[in-house]
PDB file of C-alpha atoms in Angstrom:
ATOM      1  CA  UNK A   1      19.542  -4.975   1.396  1.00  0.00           C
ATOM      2  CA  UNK A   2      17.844  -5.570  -2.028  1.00  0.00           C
ATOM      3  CA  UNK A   3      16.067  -2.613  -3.603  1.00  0.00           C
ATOM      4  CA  UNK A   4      12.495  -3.632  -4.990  1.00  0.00           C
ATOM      5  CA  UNK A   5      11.732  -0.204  -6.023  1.00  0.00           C
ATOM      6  CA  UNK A   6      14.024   2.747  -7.484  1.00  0.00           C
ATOM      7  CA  UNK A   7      13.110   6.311  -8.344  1.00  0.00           C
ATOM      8  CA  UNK A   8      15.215   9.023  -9.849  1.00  0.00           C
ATOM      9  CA  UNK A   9      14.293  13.035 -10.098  1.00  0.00           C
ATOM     10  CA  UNK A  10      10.358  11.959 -10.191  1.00  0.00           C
ATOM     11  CA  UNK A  11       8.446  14.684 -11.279  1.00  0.00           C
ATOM     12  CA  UNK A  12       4.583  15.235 -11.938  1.00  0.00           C
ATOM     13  CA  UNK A  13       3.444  18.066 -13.359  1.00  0.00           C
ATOM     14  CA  UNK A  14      -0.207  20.059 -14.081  1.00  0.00           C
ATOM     15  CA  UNK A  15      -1.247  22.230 -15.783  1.00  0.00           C
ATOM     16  CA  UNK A  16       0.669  24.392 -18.922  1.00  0.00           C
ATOM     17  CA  UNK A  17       2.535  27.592 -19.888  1.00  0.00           C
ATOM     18  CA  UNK A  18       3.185  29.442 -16.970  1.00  0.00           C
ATOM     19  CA  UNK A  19       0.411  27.779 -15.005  1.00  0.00           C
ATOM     20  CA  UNK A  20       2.638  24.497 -13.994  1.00  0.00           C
ATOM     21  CA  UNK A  21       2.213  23.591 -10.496  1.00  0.00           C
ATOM     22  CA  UNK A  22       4.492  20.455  -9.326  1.00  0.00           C
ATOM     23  CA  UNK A  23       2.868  18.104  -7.572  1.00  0.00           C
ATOM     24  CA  UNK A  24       5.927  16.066  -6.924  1.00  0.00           C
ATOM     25  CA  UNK A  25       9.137  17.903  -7.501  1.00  0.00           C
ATOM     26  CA  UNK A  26      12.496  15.549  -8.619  1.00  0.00           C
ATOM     27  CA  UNK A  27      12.004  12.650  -5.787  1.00  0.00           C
ATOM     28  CA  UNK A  28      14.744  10.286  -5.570  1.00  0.00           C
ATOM     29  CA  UNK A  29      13.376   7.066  -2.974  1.00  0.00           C
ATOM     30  CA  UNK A  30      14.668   3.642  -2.660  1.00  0.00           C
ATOM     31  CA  UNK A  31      12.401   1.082  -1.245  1.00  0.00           C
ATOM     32  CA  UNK A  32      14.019  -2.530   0.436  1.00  0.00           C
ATOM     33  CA  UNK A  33      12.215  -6.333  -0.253  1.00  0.00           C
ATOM     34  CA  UNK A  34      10.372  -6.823   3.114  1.00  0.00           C
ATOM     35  CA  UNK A  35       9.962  -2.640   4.240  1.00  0.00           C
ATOM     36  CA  UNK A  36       7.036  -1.352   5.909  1.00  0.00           C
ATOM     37  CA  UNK A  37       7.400   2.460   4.427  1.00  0.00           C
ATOM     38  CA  UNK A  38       5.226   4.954   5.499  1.00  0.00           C
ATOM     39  CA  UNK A  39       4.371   7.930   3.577  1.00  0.00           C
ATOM     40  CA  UNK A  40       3.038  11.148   5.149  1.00  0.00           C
ATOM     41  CA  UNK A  41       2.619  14.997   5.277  1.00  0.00           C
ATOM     42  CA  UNK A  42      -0.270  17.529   4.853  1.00  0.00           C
ATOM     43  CA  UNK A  43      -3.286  17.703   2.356  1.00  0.00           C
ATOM     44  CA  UNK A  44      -1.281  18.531  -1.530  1.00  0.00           C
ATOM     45  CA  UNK A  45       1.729  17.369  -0.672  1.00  0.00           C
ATOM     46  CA  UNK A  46       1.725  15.360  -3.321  1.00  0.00           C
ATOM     47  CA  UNK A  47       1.198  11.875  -1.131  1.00  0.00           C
ATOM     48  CA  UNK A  48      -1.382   9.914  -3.287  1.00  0.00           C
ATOM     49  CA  UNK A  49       0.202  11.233  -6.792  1.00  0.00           C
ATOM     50  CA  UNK A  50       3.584   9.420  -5.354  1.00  0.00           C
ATOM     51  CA  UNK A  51       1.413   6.242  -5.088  1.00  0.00           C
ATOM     52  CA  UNK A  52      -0.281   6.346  -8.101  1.00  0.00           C
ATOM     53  CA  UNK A  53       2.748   6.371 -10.002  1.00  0.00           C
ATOM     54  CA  UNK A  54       5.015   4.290  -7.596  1.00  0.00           C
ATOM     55  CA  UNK A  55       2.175   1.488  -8.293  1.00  0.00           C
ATOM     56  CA  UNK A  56       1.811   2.419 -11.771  1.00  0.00           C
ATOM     57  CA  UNK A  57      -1.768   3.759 -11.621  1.00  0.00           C
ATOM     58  CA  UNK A  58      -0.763   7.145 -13.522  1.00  0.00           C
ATOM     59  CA  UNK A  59       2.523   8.254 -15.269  1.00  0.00           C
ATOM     60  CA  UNK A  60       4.960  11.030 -14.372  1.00  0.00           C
ATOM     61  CA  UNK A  61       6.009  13.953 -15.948  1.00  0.00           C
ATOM     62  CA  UNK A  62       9.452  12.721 -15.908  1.00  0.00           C
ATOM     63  CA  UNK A  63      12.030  10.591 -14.310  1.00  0.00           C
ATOM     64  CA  UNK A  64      12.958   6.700 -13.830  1.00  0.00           C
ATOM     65  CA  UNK A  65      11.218   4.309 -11.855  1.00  0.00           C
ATOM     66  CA  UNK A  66      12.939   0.422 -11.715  1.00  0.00           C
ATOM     67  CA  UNK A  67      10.826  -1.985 -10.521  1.00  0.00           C
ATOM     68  CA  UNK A  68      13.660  -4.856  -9.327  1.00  0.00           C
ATOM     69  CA  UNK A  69      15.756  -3.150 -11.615  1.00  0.00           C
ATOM     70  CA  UNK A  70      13.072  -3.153 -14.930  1.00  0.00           C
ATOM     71  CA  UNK A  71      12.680   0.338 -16.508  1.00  0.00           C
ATOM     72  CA  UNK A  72       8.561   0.364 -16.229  1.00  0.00           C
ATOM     73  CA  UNK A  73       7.846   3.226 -17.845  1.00  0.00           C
ATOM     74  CA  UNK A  74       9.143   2.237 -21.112  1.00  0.00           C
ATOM     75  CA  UNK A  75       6.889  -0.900 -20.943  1.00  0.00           C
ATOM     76  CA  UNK A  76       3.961  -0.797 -23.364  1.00  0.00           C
ATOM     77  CA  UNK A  77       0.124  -1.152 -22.174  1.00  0.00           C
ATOM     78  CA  UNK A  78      -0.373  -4.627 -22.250  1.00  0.00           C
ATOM     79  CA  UNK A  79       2.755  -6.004 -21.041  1.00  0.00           C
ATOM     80  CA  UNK A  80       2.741  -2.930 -17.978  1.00  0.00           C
ATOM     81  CA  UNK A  81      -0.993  -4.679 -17.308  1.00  0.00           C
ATOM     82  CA  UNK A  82       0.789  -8.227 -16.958  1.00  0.00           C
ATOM     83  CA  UNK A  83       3.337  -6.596 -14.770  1.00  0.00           C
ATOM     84  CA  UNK A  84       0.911  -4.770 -12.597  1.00  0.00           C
ATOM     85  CA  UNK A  85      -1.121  -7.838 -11.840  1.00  0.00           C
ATOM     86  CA  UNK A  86       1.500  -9.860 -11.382  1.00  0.00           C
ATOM     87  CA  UNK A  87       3.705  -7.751  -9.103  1.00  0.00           C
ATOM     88  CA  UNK A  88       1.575  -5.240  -7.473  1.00  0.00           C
ATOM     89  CA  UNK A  89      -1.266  -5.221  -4.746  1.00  0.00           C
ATOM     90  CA  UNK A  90      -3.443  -2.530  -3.945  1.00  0.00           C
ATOM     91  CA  UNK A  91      -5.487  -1.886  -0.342  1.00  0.00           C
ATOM     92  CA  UNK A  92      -7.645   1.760  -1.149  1.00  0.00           C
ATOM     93  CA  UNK A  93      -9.705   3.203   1.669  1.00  0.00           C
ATOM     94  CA  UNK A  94     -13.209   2.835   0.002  1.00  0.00           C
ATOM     95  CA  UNK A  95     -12.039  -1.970  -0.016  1.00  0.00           C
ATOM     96  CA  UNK A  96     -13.411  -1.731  -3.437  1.00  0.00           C
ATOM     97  CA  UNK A  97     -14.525  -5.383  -3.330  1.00  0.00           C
ATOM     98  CA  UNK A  98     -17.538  -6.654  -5.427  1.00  0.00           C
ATOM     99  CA  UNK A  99     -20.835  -7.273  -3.627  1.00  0.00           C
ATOM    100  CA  UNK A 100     -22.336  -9.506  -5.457  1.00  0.00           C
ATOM    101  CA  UNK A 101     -19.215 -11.719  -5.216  1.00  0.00           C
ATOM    102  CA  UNK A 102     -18.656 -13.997  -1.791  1.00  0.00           C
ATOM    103  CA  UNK A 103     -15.436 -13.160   0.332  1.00  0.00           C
ATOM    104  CA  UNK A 104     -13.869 -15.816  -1.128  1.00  0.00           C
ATOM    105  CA  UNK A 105     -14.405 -15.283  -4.929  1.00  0.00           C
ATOM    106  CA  UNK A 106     -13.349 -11.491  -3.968  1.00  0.00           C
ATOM    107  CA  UNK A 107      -9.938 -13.067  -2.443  1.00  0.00           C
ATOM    108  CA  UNK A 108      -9.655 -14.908  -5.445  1.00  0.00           C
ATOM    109  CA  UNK A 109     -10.046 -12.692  -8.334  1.00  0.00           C
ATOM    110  CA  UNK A 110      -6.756 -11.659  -9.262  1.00  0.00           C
ATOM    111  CA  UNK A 111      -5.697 -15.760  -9.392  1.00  0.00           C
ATOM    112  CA  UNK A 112      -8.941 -16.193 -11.407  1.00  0.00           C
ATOM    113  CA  UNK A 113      -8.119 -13.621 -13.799  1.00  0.00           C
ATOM    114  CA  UNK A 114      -5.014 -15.144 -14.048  1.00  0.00           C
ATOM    115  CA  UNK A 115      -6.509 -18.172 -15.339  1.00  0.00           C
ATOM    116  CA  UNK A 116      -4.985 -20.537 -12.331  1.00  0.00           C
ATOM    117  CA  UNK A 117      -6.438 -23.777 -11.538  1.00  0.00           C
ATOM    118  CA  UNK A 118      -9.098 -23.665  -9.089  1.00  0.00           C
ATOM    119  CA  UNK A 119      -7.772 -26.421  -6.624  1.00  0.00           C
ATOM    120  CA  UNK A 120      -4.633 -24.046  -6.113  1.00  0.00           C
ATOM    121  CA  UNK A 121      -7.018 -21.043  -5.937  1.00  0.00           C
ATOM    122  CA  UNK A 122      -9.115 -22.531  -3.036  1.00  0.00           C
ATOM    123  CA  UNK A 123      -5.778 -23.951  -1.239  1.00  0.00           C
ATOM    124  CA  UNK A 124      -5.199 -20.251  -1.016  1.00  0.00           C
ATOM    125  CA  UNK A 125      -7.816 -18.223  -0.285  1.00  0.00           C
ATOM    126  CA  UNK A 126      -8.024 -21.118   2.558  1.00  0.00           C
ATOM    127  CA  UNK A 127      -4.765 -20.515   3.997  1.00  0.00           C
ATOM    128  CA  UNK A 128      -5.524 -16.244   3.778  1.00  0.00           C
ATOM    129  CA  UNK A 129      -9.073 -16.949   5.434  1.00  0.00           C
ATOM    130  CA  UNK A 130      -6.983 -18.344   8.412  1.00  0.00           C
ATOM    131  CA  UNK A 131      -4.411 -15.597   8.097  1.00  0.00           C
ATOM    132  CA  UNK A 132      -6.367 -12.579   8.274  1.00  0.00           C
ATOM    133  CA  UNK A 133      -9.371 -14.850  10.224  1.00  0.00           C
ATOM    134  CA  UNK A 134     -11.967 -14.418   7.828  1.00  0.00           C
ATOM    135  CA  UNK A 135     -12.134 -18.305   8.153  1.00  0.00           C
ATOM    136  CA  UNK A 136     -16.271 -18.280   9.381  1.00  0.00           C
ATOM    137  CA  UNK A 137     -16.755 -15.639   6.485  1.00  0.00           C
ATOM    138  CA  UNK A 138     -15.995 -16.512   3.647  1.00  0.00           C
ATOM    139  CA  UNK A 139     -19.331 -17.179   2.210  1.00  0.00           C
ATOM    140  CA  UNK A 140     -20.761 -14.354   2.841  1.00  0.00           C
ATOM    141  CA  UNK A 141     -20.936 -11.352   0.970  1.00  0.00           C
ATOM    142  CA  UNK A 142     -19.319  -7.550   1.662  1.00  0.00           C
ATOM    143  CA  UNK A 143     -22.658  -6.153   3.025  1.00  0.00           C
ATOM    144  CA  UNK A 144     -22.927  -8.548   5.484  1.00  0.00           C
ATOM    145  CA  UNK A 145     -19.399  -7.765   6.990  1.00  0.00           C
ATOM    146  CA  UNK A 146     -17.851  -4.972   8.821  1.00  0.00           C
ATOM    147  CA  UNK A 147     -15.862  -2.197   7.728  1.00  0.00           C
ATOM    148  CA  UNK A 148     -12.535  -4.251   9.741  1.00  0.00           C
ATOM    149  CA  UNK A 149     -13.322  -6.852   7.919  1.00  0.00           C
ATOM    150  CA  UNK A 150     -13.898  -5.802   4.524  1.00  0.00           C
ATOM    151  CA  UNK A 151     -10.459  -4.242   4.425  1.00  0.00           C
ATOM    152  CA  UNK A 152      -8.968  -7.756   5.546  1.00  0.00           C
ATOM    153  CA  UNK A 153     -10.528  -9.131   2.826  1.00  0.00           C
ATOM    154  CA  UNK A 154      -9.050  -6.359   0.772  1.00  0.00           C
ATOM    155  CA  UNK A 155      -5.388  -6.994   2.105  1.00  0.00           C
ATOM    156  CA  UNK A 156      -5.923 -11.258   1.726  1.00  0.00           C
ATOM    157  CA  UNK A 157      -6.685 -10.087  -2.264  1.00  0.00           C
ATOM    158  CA  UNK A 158      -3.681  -7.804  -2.262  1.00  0.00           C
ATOM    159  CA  UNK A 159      -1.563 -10.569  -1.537  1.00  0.00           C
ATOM    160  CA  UNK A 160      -2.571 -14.331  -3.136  1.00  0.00           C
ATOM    161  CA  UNK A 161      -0.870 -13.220  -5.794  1.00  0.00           C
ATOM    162  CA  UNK A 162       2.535 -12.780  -3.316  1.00  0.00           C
ATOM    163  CA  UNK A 163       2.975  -9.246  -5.319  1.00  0.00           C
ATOM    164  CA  UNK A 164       6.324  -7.921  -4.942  1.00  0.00           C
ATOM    165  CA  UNK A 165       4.505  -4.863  -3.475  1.00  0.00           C
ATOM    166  CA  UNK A 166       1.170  -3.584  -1.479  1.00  0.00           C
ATOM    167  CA  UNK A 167       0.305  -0.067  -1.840  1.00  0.00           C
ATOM    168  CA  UNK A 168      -2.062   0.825   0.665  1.00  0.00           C
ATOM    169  CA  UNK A 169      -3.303   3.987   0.242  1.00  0.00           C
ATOM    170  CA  UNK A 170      -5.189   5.054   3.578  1.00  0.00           C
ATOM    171  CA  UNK A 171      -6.337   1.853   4.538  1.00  0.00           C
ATOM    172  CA  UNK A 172      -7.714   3.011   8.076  1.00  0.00           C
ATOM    173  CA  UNK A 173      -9.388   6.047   6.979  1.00  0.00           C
ATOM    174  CA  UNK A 174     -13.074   4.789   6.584  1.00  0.00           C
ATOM    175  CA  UNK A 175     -12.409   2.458   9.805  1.00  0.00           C
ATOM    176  CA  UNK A 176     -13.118   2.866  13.438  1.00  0.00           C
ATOM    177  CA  UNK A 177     -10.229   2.938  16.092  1.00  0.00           C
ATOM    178  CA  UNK A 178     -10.834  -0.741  17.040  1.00  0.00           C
ATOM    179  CA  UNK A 179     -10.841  -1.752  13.054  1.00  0.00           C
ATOM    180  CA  UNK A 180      -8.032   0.206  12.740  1.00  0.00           C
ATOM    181  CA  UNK A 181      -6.268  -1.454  15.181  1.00  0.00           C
ATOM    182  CA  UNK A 182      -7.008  -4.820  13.445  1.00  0.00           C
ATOM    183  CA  UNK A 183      -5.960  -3.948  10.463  1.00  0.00           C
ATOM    184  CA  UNK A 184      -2.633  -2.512  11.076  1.00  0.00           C
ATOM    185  CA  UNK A 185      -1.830  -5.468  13.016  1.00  0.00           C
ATOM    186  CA  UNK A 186      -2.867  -7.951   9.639  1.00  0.00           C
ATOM    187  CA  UNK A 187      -0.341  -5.518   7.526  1.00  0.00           C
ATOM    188  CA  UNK A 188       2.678  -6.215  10.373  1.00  0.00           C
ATOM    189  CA  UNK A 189       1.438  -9.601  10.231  1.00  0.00           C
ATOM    190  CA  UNK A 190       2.106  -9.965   6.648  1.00  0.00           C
ATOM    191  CA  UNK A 191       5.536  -8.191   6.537  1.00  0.00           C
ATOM    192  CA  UNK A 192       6.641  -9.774   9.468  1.00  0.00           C
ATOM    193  CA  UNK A 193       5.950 -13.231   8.507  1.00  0.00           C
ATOM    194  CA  UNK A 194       5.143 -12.859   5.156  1.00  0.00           C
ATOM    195  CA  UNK A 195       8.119 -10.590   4.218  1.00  0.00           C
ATOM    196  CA  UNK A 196       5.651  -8.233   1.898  1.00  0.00           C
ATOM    197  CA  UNK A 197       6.643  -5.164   1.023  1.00  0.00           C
ATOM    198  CA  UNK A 198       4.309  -2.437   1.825  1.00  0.00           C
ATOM    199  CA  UNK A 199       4.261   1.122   1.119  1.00  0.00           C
ATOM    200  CA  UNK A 200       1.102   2.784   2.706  1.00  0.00           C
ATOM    201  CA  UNK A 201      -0.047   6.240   2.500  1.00  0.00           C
ATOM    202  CA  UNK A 202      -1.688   7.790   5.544  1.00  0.00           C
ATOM    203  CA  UNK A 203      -2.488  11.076   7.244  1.00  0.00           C
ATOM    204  CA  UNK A 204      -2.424   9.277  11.051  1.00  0.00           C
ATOM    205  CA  UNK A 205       0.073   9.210  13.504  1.00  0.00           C
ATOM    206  CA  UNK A 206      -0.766   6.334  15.069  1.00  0.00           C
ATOM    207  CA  UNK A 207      -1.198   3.885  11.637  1.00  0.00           C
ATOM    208  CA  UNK A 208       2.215   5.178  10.933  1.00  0.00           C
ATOM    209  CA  UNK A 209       3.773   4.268  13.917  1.00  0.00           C
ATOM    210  CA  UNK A 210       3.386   0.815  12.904  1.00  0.00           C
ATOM    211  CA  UNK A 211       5.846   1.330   9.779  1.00  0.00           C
ATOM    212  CA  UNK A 212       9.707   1.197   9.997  1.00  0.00           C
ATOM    213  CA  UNK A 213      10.356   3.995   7.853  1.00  0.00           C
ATOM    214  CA  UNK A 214       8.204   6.992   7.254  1.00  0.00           C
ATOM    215  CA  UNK A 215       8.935   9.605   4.617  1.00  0.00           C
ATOM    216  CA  UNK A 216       7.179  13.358   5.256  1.00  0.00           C
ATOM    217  CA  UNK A 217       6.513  15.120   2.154  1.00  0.00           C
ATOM    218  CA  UNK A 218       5.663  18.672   1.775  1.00  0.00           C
ATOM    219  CA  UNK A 219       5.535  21.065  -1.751  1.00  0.00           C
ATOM    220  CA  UNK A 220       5.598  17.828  -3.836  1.00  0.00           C
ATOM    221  CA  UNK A 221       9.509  16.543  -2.078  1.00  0.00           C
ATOM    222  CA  UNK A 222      10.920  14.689   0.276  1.00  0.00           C
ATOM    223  CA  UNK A 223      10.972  16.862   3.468  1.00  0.00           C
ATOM    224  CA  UNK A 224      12.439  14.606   5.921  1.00  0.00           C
ATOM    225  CA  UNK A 225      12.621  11.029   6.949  1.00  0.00           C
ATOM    226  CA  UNK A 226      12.302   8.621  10.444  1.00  0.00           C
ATOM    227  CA  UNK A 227      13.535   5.590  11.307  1.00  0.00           C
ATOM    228  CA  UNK A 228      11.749   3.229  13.581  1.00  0.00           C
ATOM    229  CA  UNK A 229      14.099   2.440  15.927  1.00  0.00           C
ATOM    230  CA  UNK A 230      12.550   2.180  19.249  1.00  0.00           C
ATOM    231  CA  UNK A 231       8.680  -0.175  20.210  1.00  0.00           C
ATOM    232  CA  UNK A 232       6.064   1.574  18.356  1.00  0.00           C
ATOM    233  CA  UNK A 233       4.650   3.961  20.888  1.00  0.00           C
ATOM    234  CA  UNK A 234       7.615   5.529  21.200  1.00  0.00           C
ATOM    235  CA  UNK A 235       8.051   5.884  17.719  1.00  0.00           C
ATOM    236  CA  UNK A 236       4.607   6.898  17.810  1.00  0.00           C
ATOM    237  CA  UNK A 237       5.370   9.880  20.458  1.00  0.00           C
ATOM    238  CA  UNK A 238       8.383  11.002  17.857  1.00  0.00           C
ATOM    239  CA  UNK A 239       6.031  10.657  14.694  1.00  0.00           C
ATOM    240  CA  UNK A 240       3.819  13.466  16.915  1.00  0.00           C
ATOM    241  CA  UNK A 241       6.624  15.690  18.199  1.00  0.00           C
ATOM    242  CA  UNK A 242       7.599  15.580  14.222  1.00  0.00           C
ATOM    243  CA  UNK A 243       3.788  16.195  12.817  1.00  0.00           C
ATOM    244  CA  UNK A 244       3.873  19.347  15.397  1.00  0.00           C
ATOM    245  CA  UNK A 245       6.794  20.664  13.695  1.00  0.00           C
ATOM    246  CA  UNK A 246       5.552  20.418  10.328  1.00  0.00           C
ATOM    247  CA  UNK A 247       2.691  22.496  11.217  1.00  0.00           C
ATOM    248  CA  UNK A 248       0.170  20.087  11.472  1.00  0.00           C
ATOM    249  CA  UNK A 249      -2.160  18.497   8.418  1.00  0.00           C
ATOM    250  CA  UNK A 250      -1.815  14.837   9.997  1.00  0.00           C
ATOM    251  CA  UNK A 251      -4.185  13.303  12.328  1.00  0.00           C
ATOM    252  CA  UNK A 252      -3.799  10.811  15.435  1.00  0.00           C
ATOM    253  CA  UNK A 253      -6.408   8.394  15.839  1.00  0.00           C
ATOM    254  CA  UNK A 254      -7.012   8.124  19.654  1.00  0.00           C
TER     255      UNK A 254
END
């Protein structure tokens, strides 16, 4: 299988003198073209400062991350910027879309910063509208849509620039079940058919359960690892029996 993302003894530290406190302590991960990776474990484990500098959003302490097999943290500011928005999609909880754009200039932004021509640009966000069904909304604006919604718009801007990776860091967690629900089945959508890679953070059994692999960390490492191998609710029954041995600090959305 191809590796799309590399780390090696990934460490990120705070603090100074004798008051360091490791928030992610010498990770070594290796991340396939077309996974669905999960990443899990209990408040400070160190889950969303993995995925702010797996997508390049902050820096580590030290180590080597290869993106496809480039060294990006010996990339300068402007051409890291290039690579970011060319290679990397983000879904956060909070959708962060614009709302005083439409739907469909908020799916479009990235290709619009990108200065691509705006026949291609509505080919696109025409074929996403369809994808994620957003087809009767896209001239509206965010307040006028759902919370479900709003975070399909968020994943059809993630990906019309066909990044080599999504980050979705707890895309569910302002949702209800049912818009939960949706949305999970948009992201298998897109890397079953799509083939996008997608590592998403999350604190819930049951949004996990829709991953292949999930990684648990806990004190900032790597504390164990599961491998979908079964349909998803009884992955989803192992994912529990795991949380309960952990001790708990991960949810299930019922």
């Amino acid at each position: 299988m191809e590796i799309v993302l590399e780390t090696e003894n990934l460490r990120k530290e705070y603090g100074s003198r004798g008051m360091v406190f490791p928030a992610i302590d010498g990770i070594d991960l290796q991340v396939y073209k077309g996974e669905f990776l999960g990443i899990m474990g209990p408040s400070g484990a160190g889950k969303t400062t993995l995925l702010n500098i797996l997508s390049t959003i902050d820096r580590p302490t030290s180590g080597k991350i290869y993106f496809e097999g480039r060294d990006i943290l010996n990339m300068k500011n402007r051409e890291l910027s290039i690579f970011r928005r060319e290679n990397i999609g983000f879904i956060f909880q909070d959708f962060n879309l614009l709302d005083n754009m439409s739907v469909e200039d908020n799916i479009a932004l990235p290709l619009a910063l990108s200065n691509v021509n705006v026949k291609e640009i509505r080919e696109k966000v025409e074929v996403l509208g369809n994808f994620f069904g957003l087809k009767e909304h896209l001239k509206k604006y965010p307040y006028q849509l759902s919370g479900g919604q709003k975070q399909r718009v968020a994943a059809a801007r993630a990906i019309i620039t066909s990044p080599s990776i999504v980050f979705a860091d707890e895309p569910t967690g302002a949702l209800d079940s049912k818009s939960s629900q949706e949305l999970l089945q948009c992201l298998l959508k897109m890397n079953e058919e799509l083939n996008t890679t997608i590592i998403m953070v999350t604190h819930d059994a049951f949004a996990a359960s829709y991953c292949k692999r999930i990684l648990f960390l806990k004190d900032g490492k790597i504390h164990a690892r599961l491998d979908r191998d079964s349909d998803r609710k009884e992955f989803f029954r192992r994912i529990i029996d795991f949380v309960g041995t952990m001790g708990g600090g991960v949810g299930v959305l019922l």
